[in-house]
Amino acid sequence: CRARRSDQDLVSVAVVGGDLVVNKRGLGRGAWLCRDQNCVINAGKTKAFSRAFRSSLADAVCADTVLCWLGKPTH
């Protein structure tokens, strides 16, 4: 959604050694995401993960991983 939020309302994601790591700061190429389920799903649909990480990771898998970490049902 690109809205400005406090750190408590965001989750950090990074790629470390080809793996997606959730909420570990200072590791690899990272990005920040809203904790909102719709924002995570939209990031997967618009290939935001691939762009942010400059990687060919599957965007849907990244979105599902973040949603699982947040304890939200995956799509």
CSV table of N, CA, C and O in Angstrom, one decimal:
chain,number,residue,atom,x,y,z
A,1,CYS,N,0.8,-1.2,0.0
A,1,CYS,CA,0.0,0.0,0.0
A,1,CYS,C,0.9,1.3,0.0
A,1,CYS,O,0.4,2.3,-0.3
A,2,ARG,N,2.1,1.1,0.3
A,2,ARG,CA,3.1,2.2,0.3
A,2,ARG,C,2.8,3.3,1.4
A,2,ARG,O,3.3,4.4,1.3
A,3,ALA,N,1.9,3.0,2.3
A,3,ALA,CA,1.6,4.0,3.4
A,3,ALA,C,2.7,4.0,4.4
A,3,ALA,O,3.4,3.0,4.6
A,4,ARG,N,2.9,5.2,5.0
A,4,ARG,CA,3.9,5.3,6.1
A,4,ARG,C,3.3,4.8,7.4
A,4,ARG,O,2.2,5.1,7.7
A,5,ARG,N,4.0,3.9,8.0
A,5,ARG,CA,3.6,3.3,9.3
A,5,ARG,C,4.7,3.2,10.2
A,5,ARG,O,5.9,3.2,9.8
A,6,SER,N,4.4,2.9,11.5
A,6,SER,CA,5.4,2.7,12.5
A,6,SER,C,6.1,1.3,12.3
A,6,SER,O,5.5,0.5,11.7
A,7,ASP,N,7.2,1.1,12.9
A,7,ASP,CA,7.9,-0.2,12.8
A,7,ASP,C,7.0,-1.3,13.4
A,7,ASP,O,7.1,-2.4,12.9
A,8,GLN,N,6.2,-1.0,14.4
A,8,GLN,CA,5.4,-2.0,15.0
A,8,GLN,C,4.3,-2.5,14.0
A,8,GLN,O,3.8,-3.6,14.2
A,9,ASP,N,3.9,-1.7,13.1
A,9,ASP,CA,2.9,-2.1,12.1
A,9,ASP,C,3.5,-2.7,10.8
A,9,ASP,O,2.7,-3.1,9.9
A,10,LEU,N,4.8,-2.9,10.8
A,10,LEU,CA,5.5,-3.5,9.6
A,10,LEU,C,6.2,-4.8,10.0
A,10,LEU,O,6.5,-5.0,11.2
A,11,VAL,N,6.4,-5.6,9.0
A,11,VAL,CA,7.3,-6.8,9.2
A,11,VAL,C,8.4,-6.7,8.2
A,11,VAL,O,8.2,-6.3,7.0
A,12,SER,N,9.6,-7.0,8.6
A,12,SER,CA,10.7,-7.0,7.6
A,12,SER,C,10.9,-8.4,7.0
A,12,SER,O,10.7,-9.4,7.7
A,13,VAL,N,11.2,-8.4,5.8
A,13,VAL,CA,11.5,-9.7,5.1
A,13,VAL,C,12.8,-9.5,4.3
A,13,VAL,O,13.1,-8.4,3.9
A,14,ALA,N,13.6,-10.5,4.2
A,14,ALA,CA,14.9,-10.4,3.5
A,14,ALA,C,15.2,-11.8,2.8
A,14,ALA,O,14.6,-12.8,3.2
A,15,VAL,N,16.1,-11.7,1.9
A,15,VAL,CA,16.6,-12.9,1.2
A,15,VAL,C,18.0,-13.1,1.7
A,15,VAL,O,18.9,-12.3,1.6
A,16,VAL,N,18.2,-14.3,2.3
A,16,VAL,CA,19.5,-14.6,2.9
A,16,VAL,C,19.9,-16.0,2.3
A,16,VAL,O,19.2,-17.0,2.6
A,17,GLY,N,20.9,-16.0,1.5
A,17,GLY,CA,21.4,-17.3,0.9
A,17,GLY,C,20.3,-18.0,0.1
A,17,GLY,O,20.2,-19.2,0.0
A,18,GLY,N,19.5,-17.2,-0.6
A,18,GLY,CA,18.4,-17.7,-1.4
A,18,GLY,C,17.1,-18.1,-0.7
A,18,GLY,O,16.2,-18.5,-1.3
A,19,ASP,N,17.1,-17.9,0.6
A,19,ASP,CA,15.9,-18.2,1.4
A,19,ASP,C,15.3,-16.9,1.9
A,19,ASP,O,15.9,-16.0,2.2
A,20,LEU,N,13.9,-17.0,2.0
A,20,LEU,CA,13.2,-15.8,2.6
A,20,LEU,C,13.2,-15.9,4.1
A,20,LEU,O,12.9,-16.9,4.7
A,21,VAL,N,13.6,-14.8,4.7
A,21,VAL,CA,13.7,-14.7,6.2
A,21,VAL,C,12.8,-13.6,6.6
A,21,VAL,O,12.8,-12.5,6.1
A,22,VAL,N,11.9,-13.9,7.6
A,22,VAL,CA,10.9,-13.0,8.1
A,22,VAL,C,11.3,-12.4,9.4
A,22,VAL,O,11.7,-13.2,10.3
A,23,ASN,N,11.3,-11.1,9.5
A,23,ASN,CA,11.5,-10.4,10.8
A,23,ASN,C,12.9,-10.5,11.4
A,23,ASN,O,13.0,-10.5,12.6
A,24,LYS,N,13.9,-10.6,10.6
A,24,LYS,CA,15.3,-10.6,11.0
A,24,LYS,C,15.9,-9.4,10.4
A,24,LYS,O,16.2,-9.4,9.2
A,25,ARG,N,16.2,-8.4,11.1
A,25,ARG,CA,16.8,-7.2,10.5
A,25,ARG,C,18.3,-7.3,10.3
A,25,ARG,O,19.0,-8.0,11.0
A,26,GLY,N,18.7,-6.5,9.3
A,26,GLY,CA,20.1,-6.5,9.0
A,26,GLY,C,20.7,-7.6,8.3
A,26,GLY,O,21.9,-7.8,8.2
A,27,LEU,N,19.9,-8.5,7.7
A,27,LEU,CA,20.3,-9.6,7.0
A,27,LEU,C,20.0,-9.5,5.5
A,27,LEU,O,18.8,-9.2,5.2
A,28,GLY,N,20.9,-9.7,4.6
A,28,GLY,CA,20.6,-9.8,3.2
A,28,GLY,C,19.9,-8.5,2.6
A,28,GLY,O,19.8,-7.5,3.2
A,29,ARG,N,19.3,-8.7,1.4
A,29,ARG,CA,18.5,-7.7,0.8
A,29,ARG,C,17.1,-7.7,1.3
A,29,ARG,O,16.5,-8.7,1.2
A,30,GLY,N,16.6,-6.6,1.9
A,30,GLY,CA,15.4,-6.7,2.6
A,30,GLY,C,14.3,-5.7,2.1
A,30,GLY,O,14.6,-4.8,1.3
A,31,ALA,N,13.2,-5.8,2.7
A,31,ALA,CA,12.0,-4.9,2.4
A,31,ALA,C,11.1,-4.9,3.6
A,31,ALA,O,11.2,-5.8,4.5
A,32,TRP,N,10.3,-3.9,3.7
A,32,TRP,CA,9.3,-3.8,4.8
A,32,TRP,C,7.9,-4.0,4.2
A,32,TRP,O,7.6,-3.5,3.1
A,33,LEU,N,7.0,-4.6,4.9
A,33,LEU,CA,5.7,-4.9,4.5
A,33,LEU,C,4.7,-4.6,5.6
A,33,LEU,O,5.0,-4.9,6.8
A,34,CYS,N,3.5,-4.2,5.2
A,34,CYS,CA,2.4,-4.0,6.2
A,34,CYS,C,2.1,-5.4,6.8
A,34,CYS,O,2.2,-6.4,6.1
A,35,ARG,N,1.5,-5.4,8.0
A,35,ARG,CA,1.1,-6.7,8.5
A,35,ARG,C,-0.3,-7.0,8.1
A,35,ARG,O,-0.9,-8.0,8.5
A,36,ASP,N,-0.9,-6.2,7.2
A,36,ASP,CA,-2.2,-6.4,6.7
A,36,ASP,C,-2.2,-7.5,5.6
A,36,ASP,O,-1.4,-7.6,4.7
A,37,GLN,N,-3.2,-8.5,5.7
A,37,GLN,CA,-3.2,-9.6,4.8
A,37,GLN,C,-3.4,-9.2,3.4
A,37,GLN,O,-2.7,-9.7,2.5
A,38,ASN,N,-4.2,-8.2,3.1
A,38,ASN,CA,-4.4,-7.7,1.7
A,38,ASN,C,-3.2,-7.1,1.1
A,38,ASN,O,-2.9,-7.3,0.0
A,39,CYS,N,-2.4,-6.4,1.9
A,39,CYS,CA,-1.1,-5.9,1.4
A,39,CYS,C,-0.2,-7.0,1.0
A,39,CYS,O,0.5,-6.9,0.0
A,40,VAL,N,-0.1,-8.0,1.8
A,40,VAL,CA,0.8,-9.1,1.5
A,40,VAL,C,0.4,-9.8,0.3
A,40,VAL,O,1.2,-10.1,-0.6
A,41,ILE,N,-0.9,-10.1,0.1
A,41,ILE,CA,-1.5,-10.8,-1.0
A,41,ILE,C,-1.2,-9.9,-2.3
A,41,ILE,O,-0.8,-10.4,-3.3
A,42,ASN,N,-1.5,-8.6,-2.2
A,42,ASN,CA,-1.2,-7.7,-3.3
A,42,ASN,C,0.3,-7.7,-3.7
A,42,ASN,O,0.6,-7.6,-4.9
A,43,ALA,N,1.1,-7.7,-2.7
A,43,ALA,CA,2.6,-7.7,-3.0
A,43,ALA,C,2.9,-9.0,-3.8
A,43,ALA,O,3.8,-8.9,-4.8
A,44,GLY,N,2.3,-10.1,-3.5
A,44,GLY,CA,2.6,-11.3,-4.3
A,44,GLY,C,2.0,-11.2,-5.7
A,44,GLY,O,2.7,-11.7,-6.6
A,45,LYS,N,0.9,-10.6,-5.8
A,45,LYS,CA,0.2,-10.6,-7.2
A,45,LYS,C,1.0,-9.6,-8.1
A,45,LYS,O,1.0,-9.8,-9.3
A,46,THR,N,1.5,-8.5,-7.5
A,46,THR,CA,2.2,-7.5,-8.4
A,46,THR,C,3.7,-7.7,-8.5
A,46,THR,O,4.4,-6.8,-9.0
A,47,LYS,N,4.2,-8.9,-8.1
A,47,LYS,CA,5.6,-9.2,-8.2
A,47,LYS,C,6.5,-8.2,-7.4
A,47,LYS,O,7.6,-8.0,-7.8
A,48,ALA,N,5.9,-7.7,-6.3
A,48,ALA,CA,6.7,-6.8,-5.5
A,48,ALA,C,7.9,-7.4,-4.8
A,48,ALA,O,8.9,-6.8,-4.6
A,49,PHE,N,7.7,-8.7,-4.5
A,49,PHE,CA,8.9,-9.4,-3.8
A,49,PHE,C,10.0,-9.6,-4.8
A,49,PHE,O,11.2,-9.3,-4.4
A,50,SER,N,9.8,-10.0,-6.0
A,50,SER,CA,10.8,-10.1,-7.0
A,50,SER,C,11.6,-8.8,-7.3
A,50,SER,O,12.8,-8.8,-7.4
A,51,ARG,N,10.8,-7.7,-7.3
A,51,ARG,CA,11.4,-6.4,-7.6
A,51,ARG,C,12.2,-6.0,-6.4
A,51,ARG,O,13.4,-5.5,-6.5
A,52,ALA,N,11.7,-6.1,-5.2
A,52,ALA,CA,12.4,-5.7,-4.0
A,52,ALA,C,13.7,-6.4,-3.7
A,52,ALA,O,14.7,-5.9,-3.3
A,53,PHE,N,13.6,-7.7,-4.0
A,53,PHE,CA,14.8,-8.6,-3.7
A,53,PHE,C,15.7,-8.7,-4.9
A,53,PHE,O,16.8,-9.3,-4.8
A,54,ARG,N,15.3,-8.2,-6.0
A,54,ARG,CA,16.1,-8.4,-7.3
A,54,ARG,C,16.4,-9.8,-7.5
A,54,ARG,O,17.6,-10.2,-7.7
A,55,SER,N,15.4,-10.6,-7.3
A,55,SER,CA,15.5,-12.1,-7.3
A,55,SER,C,14.4,-12.7,-8.1
A,55,SER,O,13.4,-12.1,-8.3
A,56,SER,N,14.6,-14.0,-8.5
A,56,SER,CA,13.5,-14.7,-9.2
A,56,SER,C,12.7,-15.6,-8.2
A,56,SER,O,12.2,-16.6,-8.7
A,57,LEU,N,12.7,-15.3,-7.0
A,57,LEU,CA,11.9,-16.0,-6.0
A,57,LEU,C,10.4,-16.0,-6.5
A,57,LEU,O,10.0,-15.0,-7.0
A,58,ALA,N,9.7,-17.0,-6.2
A,58,ALA,CA,8.3,-17.1,-6.6
A,58,ALA,C,7.5,-16.1,-5.7
A,58,ALA,O,7.5,-16.3,-4.4
A,59,ASP,N,6.8,-15.1,-6.2
A,59,ASP,CA,6.1,-14.1,-5.4
A,59,ASP,C,5.0,-14.7,-4.6
A,59,ASP,O,4.8,-14.3,-3.5
A,60,ALA,N,4.3,-15.7,-5.2
A,60,ALA,CA,3.2,-16.3,-4.4
A,60,ALA,C,3.7,-17.1,-3.2
A,60,ALA,O,3.1,-17.0,-2.1
A,61,VAL,N,4.8,-17.7,-3.4
A,61,VAL,CA,5.4,-18.5,-2.2
A,61,VAL,C,5.9,-17.5,-1.2
A,61,VAL,O,5.7,-17.7,0.0
A,62,CYS,N,6.5,-16.4,-1.6
A,62,CYS,CA,6.9,-15.3,-0.6
A,62,CYS,C,5.7,-14.8,0.2
A,62,CYS,O,5.7,-14.7,1.4
A,63,ALA,N,4.6,-14.5,-0.5
A,63,ALA,CA,3.4,-14.0,0.1
A,63,ALA,C,2.8,-15.1,1.1
A,63,ALA,O,2.5,-14.7,2.2
A,64,ASP,N,2.8,-16.3,0.7
A,64,ASP,CA,2.3,-17.4,1.6
A,64,ASP,C,3.2,-17.5,2.8
A,64,ASP,O,2.7,-17.8,3.9
A,65,THR,N,4.5,-17.4,2.6
A,65,THR,CA,5.4,-17.5,3.8
A,65,THR,C,5.2,-16.4,4.8
A,65,THR,O,5.1,-16.7,6.0
A,66,VAL,N,5.0,-15.2,4.3
A,66,VAL,CA,4.8,-14.1,5.2
A,66,VAL,C,3.4,-14.2,5.9
A,66,VAL,O,3.3,-14.0,7.1
A,67,LEU,N,2.4,-14.6,5.1
A,67,LEU,CA,1.1,-14.8,5.7
A,67,LEU,C,1.1,-15.9,6.8
A,67,LEU,O,0.5,-15.7,7.9
A,68,CYS,N,1.8,-17.0,6.5
A,68,CYS,CA,1.9,-18.0,7.5
A,68,CYS,C,2.6,-17.5,8.8
A,68,CYS,O,2.2,-17.8,9.9
A,69,TRP,N,3.7,-16.7,8.6
A,69,TRP,CA,4.4,-16.2,9.7
A,69,TRP,C,3.5,-15.3,10.6
A,69,TRP,O,3.6,-15.2,11.8
A,70,LEU,N,2.7,-14.5,9.9
A,70,LEU,CA,1.7,-13.6,10.6
A,70,LEU,C,0.6,-14.4,11.2
A,70,LEU,O,-0.2,-13.8,11.9
A,71,GLY,N,0.4,-15.7,10.9
A,71,GLY,CA,-0.7,-16.4,11.4
A,71,GLY,C,-2.0,-16.2,10.7
A,71,GLY,O,-3.1,-16.4,11.3
A,72,LYS,N,-1.9,-15.8,9.5
A,72,LYS,CA,-3.1,-15.5,8.7
A,72,LYS,C,-3.3,-16.6,7.6
A,72,LYS,O,-2.3,-17.2,7.2
A,73,PRO,N,-4.5,-16.9,7.3
A,73,PRO,CA,-4.7,-18.0,6.3
A,73,PRO,C,-4.1,-17.6,4.9
A,73,PRO,O,-4.2,-16.4,4.5
A,74,THR,N,-3.5,-18.5,4.2
A,74,THR,CA,-3.0,-18.3,2.9
A,74,THR,C,-4.0,-18.4,1.9
A,74,THR,O,-5.1,-19.0,2.1
A,75,HIS,N,-3.8,-17.8,0.7
A,75,HIS,CA,-4.7,-17.8,-0.4
A,75,HIS,C,-4.6,-19.0,-1.3
A,75,HIS,O,-3.6,-19.7,-1.3
